[in-house]
Coordinates of C-alpha atoms in Angstrom, one line a residue:
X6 CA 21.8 15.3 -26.4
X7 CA 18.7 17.1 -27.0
X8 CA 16.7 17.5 -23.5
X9 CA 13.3 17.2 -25.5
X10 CA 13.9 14.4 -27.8
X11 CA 15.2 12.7 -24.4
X12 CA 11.8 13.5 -23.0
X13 CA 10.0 12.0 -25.6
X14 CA 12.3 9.0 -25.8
X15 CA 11.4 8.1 -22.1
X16 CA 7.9 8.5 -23.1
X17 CA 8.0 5.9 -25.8
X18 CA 10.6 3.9 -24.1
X19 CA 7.9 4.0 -20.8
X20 CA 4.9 3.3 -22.9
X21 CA 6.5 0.9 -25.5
X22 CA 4.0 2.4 -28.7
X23 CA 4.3 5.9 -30.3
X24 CA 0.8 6.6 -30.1
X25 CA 0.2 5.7 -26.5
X26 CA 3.4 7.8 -25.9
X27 CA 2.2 11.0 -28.6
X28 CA -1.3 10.9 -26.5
X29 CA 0.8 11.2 -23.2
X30 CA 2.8 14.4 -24.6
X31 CA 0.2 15.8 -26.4
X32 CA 1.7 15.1 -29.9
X33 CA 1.2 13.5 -33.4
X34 CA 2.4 10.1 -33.9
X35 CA 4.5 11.3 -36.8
X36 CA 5.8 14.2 -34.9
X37 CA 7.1 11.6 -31.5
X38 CA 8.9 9.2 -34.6
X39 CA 10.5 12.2 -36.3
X40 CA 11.7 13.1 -33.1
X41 CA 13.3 9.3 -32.4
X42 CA 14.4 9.2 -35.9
X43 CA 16.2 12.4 -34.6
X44 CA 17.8 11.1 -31.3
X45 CA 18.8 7.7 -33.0
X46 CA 20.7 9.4 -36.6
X47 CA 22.8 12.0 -33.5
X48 CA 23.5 8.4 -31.1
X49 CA 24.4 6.8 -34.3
X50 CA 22.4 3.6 -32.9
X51 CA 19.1 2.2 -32.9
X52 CA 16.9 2.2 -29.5
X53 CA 14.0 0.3 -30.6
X54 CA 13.1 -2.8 -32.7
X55 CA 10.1 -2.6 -34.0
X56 CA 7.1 -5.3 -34.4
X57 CA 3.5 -5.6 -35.0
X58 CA 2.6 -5.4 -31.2
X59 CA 4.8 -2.3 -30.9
X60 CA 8.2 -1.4 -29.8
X61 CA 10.9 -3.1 -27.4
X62 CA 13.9 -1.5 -26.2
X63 CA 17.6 -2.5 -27.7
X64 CA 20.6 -3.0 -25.8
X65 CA 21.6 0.8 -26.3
X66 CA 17.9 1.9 -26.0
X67 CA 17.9 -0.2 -22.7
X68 CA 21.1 2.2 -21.1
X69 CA 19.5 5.0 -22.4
X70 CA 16.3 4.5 -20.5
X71 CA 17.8 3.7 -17.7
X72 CA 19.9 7.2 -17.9
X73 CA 16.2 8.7 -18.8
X74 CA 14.4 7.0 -15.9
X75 CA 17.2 8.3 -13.3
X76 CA 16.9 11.7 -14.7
X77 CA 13.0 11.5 -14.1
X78 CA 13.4 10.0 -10.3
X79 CA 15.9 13.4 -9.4
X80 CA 13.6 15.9 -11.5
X81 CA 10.5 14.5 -9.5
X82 CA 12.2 14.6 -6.2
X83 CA 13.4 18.2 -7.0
X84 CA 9.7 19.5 -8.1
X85 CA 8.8 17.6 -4.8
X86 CA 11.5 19.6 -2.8
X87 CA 10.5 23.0 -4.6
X88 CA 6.4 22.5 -4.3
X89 CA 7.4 21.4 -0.1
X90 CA 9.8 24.7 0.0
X91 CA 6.4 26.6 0.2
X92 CA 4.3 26.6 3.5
X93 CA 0.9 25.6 1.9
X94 CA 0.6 21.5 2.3
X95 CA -0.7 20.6 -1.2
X96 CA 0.0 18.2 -4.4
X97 CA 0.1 14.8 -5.0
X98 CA 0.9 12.2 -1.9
X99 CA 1.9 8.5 -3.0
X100 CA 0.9 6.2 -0.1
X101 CA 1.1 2.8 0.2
X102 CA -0.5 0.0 2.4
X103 CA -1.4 -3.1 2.9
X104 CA -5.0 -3.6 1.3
X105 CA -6.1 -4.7 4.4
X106 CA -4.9 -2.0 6.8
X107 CA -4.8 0.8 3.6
X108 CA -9.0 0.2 3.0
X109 CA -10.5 -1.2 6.4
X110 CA -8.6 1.5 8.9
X111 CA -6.7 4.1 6.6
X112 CA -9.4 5.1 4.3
X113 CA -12.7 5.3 6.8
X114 CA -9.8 8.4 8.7
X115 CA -8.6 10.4 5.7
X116 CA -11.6 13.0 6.1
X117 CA -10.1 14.1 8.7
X118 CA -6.8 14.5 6.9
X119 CA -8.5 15.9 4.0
X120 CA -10.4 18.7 6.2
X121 CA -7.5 20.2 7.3
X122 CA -5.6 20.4 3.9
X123 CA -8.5 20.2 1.2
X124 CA -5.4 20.9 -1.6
X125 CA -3.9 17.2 -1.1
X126 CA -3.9 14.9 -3.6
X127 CA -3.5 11.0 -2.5
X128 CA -3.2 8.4 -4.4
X129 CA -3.6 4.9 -2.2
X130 CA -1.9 2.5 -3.8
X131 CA -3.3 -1.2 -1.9
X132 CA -1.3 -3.9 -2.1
X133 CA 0.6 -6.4 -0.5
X134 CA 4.2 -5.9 -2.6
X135 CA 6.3 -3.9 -0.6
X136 CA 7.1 -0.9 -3.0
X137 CA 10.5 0.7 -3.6
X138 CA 10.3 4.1 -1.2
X139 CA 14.2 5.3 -2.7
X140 CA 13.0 4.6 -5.9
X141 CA 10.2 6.8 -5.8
X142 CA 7.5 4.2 -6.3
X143 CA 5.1 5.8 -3.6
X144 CA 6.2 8.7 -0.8
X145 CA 5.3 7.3 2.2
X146 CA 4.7 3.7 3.5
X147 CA 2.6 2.2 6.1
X148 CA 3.9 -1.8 6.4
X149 CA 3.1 -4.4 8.7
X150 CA 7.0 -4.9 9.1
X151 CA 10.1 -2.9 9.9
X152 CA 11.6 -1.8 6.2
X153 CA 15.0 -3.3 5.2
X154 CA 15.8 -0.7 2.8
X155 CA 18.8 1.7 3.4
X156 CA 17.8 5.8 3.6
X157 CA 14.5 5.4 5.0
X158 CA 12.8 7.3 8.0
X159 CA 10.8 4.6 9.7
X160 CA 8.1 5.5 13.1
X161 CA 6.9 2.2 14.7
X162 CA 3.1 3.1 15.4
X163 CA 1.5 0.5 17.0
X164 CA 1.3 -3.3 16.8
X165 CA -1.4 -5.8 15.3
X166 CA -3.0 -9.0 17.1
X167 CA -5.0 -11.5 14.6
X168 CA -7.8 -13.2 16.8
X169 CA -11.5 -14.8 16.1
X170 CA -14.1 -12.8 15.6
X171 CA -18.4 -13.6 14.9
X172 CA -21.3 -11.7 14.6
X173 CA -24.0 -12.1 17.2
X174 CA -25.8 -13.9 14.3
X175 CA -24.1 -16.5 14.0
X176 CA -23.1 -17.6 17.1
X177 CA -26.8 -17.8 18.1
X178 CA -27.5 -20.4 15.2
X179 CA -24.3 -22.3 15.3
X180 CA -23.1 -21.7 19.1
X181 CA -20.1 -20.3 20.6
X182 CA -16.9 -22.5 21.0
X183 CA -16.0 -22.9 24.6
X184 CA -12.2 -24.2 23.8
X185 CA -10.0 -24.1 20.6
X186 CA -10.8 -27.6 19.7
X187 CA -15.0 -26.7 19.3
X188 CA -13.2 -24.6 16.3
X189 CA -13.9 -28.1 13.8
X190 CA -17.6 -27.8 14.5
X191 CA -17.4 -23.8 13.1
X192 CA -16.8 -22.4 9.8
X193 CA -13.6 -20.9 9.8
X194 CA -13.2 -17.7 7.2
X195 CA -9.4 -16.6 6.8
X196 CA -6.6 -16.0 4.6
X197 CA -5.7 -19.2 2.5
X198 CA -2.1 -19.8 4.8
X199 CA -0.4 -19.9 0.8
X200 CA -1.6 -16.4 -0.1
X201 CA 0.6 -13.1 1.1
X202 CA -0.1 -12.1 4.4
X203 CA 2.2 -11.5 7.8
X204 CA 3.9 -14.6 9.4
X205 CA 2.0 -13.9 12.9
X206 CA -1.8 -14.7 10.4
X207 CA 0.0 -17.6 9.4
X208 CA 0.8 -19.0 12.2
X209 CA -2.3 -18.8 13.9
X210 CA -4.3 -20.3 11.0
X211 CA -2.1 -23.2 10.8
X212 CA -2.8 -24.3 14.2
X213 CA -6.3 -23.4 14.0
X214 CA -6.6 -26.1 11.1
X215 CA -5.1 -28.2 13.0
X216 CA -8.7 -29.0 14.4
X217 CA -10.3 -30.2 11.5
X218 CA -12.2 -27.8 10.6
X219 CA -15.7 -28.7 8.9
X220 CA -16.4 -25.8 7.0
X221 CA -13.7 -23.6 5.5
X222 CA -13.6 -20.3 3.3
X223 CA -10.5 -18.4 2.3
X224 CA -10.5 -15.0 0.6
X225 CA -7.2 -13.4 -0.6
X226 CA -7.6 -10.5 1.9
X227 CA -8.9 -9.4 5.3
X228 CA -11.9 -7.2 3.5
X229 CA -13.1 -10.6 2.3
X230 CA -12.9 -11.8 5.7
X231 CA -14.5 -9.4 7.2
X232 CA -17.5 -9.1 4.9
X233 CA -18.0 -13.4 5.5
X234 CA -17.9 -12.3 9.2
X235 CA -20.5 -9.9 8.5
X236 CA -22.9 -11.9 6.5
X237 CA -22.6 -14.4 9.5
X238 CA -21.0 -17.1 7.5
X239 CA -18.5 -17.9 10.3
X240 CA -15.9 -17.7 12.9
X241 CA -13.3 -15.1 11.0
X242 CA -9.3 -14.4 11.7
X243 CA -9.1 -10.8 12.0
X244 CA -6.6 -8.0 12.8
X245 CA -7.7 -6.4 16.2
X246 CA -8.1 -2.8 15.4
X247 CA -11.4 -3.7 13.2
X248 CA -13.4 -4.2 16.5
X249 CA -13.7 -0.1 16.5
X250 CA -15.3 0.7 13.4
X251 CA -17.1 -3.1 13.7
X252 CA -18.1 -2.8 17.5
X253 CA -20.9 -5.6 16.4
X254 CA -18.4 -8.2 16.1
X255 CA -17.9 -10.7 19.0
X256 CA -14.4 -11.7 20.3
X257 CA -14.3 -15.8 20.2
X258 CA -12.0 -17.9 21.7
X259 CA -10.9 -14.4 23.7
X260 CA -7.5 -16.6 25.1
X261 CA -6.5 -17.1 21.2
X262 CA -4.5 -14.8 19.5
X263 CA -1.6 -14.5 17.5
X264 CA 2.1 -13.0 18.1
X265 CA 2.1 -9.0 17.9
X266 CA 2.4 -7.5 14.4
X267 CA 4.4 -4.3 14.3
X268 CA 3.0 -1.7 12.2
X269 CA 5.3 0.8 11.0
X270 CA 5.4 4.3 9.1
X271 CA 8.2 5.0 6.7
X272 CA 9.4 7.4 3.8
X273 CA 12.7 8.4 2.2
X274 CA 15.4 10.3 3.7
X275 CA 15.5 13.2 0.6
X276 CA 11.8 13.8 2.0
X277 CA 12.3 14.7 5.7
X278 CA 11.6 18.4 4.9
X279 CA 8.4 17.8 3.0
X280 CA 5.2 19.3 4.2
X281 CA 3.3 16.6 2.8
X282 CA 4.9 13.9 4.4
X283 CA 5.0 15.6 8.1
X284 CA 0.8 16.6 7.1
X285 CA 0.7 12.5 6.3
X286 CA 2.7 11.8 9.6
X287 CA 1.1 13.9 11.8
X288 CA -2.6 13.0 11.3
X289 CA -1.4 9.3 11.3
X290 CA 0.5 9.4 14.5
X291 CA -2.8 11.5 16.1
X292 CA -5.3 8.6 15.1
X293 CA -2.9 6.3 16.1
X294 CA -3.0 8.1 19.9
X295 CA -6.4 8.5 19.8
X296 CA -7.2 4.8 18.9
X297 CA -4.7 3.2 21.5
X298 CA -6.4 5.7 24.3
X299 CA -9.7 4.7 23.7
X300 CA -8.6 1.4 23.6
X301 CA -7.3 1.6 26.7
X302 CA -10.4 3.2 28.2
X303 CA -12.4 0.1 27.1
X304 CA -9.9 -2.3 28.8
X305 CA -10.3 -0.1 31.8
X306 CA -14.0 0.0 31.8

């Protein structure tokens, strides 16, 4: 088969329209259907059925793609290979995080990534879906859970705590809580226990509204949270490692906290070698150090 009318079948197959796929690879409309006109009279078959909304895949056009979309995955791990075969640390980095973790401690650090290699390219992909690392969705992963897949480097780098935390605000209007049952006289700002989050969050929010709570509000992710927290709305369940970059925030209820969160690092095997990744690694793994030892200067203070 022709390695350029496979190309462009991807495209289309990928894009599910001609035109979406011609503006892709830079060609006519006409020029991307002569060329499946082409691939389907040499396969004797036809790969797509066409409507008024666009194309969809047939059966043969469905074991085509998936040929197509294997082919892609090894050609984008061997330009990966090739561009990481060079000693410069440059290109395009796929990370992914939990929107909590990825946009309330990742991104407020990567300046200090980016001023020692001002070539990288991330993109930050935020969200709470744990992405397929041997399938090349994303490069590297940071996950509030040890991975389960097969062929993946993992680093533990530290663990996660949810407690109760106020701004100074707040507690002077509404009071501070003196035992976990004052929590029903308090607006409580957390998770909704139904929406994706870790166990550990969970767990502590279930018992917290055990109490009754009088005033509630639930946002679908810890930024939420924290931004209620901030506009003195309430008493909010956060992850532990916000106190740093929010040294405002007062720790309630300083006995209450949830089971430790491991937070772990991980990327595929076929990437050990990349520059990239150790670049990624390495400033991660230094922020990490420098955040538990300051940390543990506070504790000793």
């Amino acid at each position: 088969m022709d390695w350029d009318k496979l190309r462009i079948f991807h495209a289309v197959a990928d894009a599910g329209s001609l035109t979406h796929a011609g503006e892709s690879l830079h060609l006519s409309q006409s020029a991307v259907s002569r060329q499946i006109r082409a691939l389907e009279e040499s396969l004797n078959a036809t790969l797509f059925h066409r409507h008024a909304r666009g194309l969809i895949l047939t059966e043969q056009g469905e074991l085509l793609f998936d040929a197509t979309s294997a082919m892609v995955r090894r050609l984008d791990t061997a330009e990966a290979r090739i561009r990481d075969s060079k000693e410069e640390v440059f290109g395009e980095l796929r990370v992914t995080a939990t929107t909590g973790f990825g946009s309330l401690w990742l991104a407020p650090r990567l300046p200090t990534l980016y001023s020692s290699y001002p070539d990288l390219k991330i993109d930050l992909m935020l969200e709470e879906r744990v992405l397929d690392l041997p399938m090349r969705e994303a490069d590297v992963a940071i996950r509030m859970k040890e991975p389960s897949q097969a062929d993946l480097i993992r680093r533990r780098l530290m663990g996660v705590r949810m407690r109760l935390y106020a701004s100074p605000k707040y507690l002077e209007s509404a009071g501070t809580p003196k035992r976990m049952s004052d929590i029903a006289m308090h607006r409580l700002i957390c998770q909704n226990p139904t929406s994706h989050q870790v166990s550990a969050g969970v767990s502590l929010i279930s018992q917290l509204m055990t109490h009754d709570v009088r005033s509630l509000l639930t946002v679908n992710n810890y930024f939420g949270v924290l931004q209620g927290v901030l506009s003195n709305l309430g008493i909010g369940v956060l992850p532990d490692y916000l106190l740093e970059d929010f040294p405002e925030m007062v720790r309630v209820l300083p006995d209450i906290e949830s089971n430790e969160v491991p937070v772990f690092l991980a990327y595929p095997e076929e990437l050990r070698n990349s520059k990239r990744i150790a670049a990624f690694r390495d400033f991660v793994t230094e922020e990490i150090i420098a955040y538990r030892k300051r940390r543990t200067d506070e504790d000793a203070g």
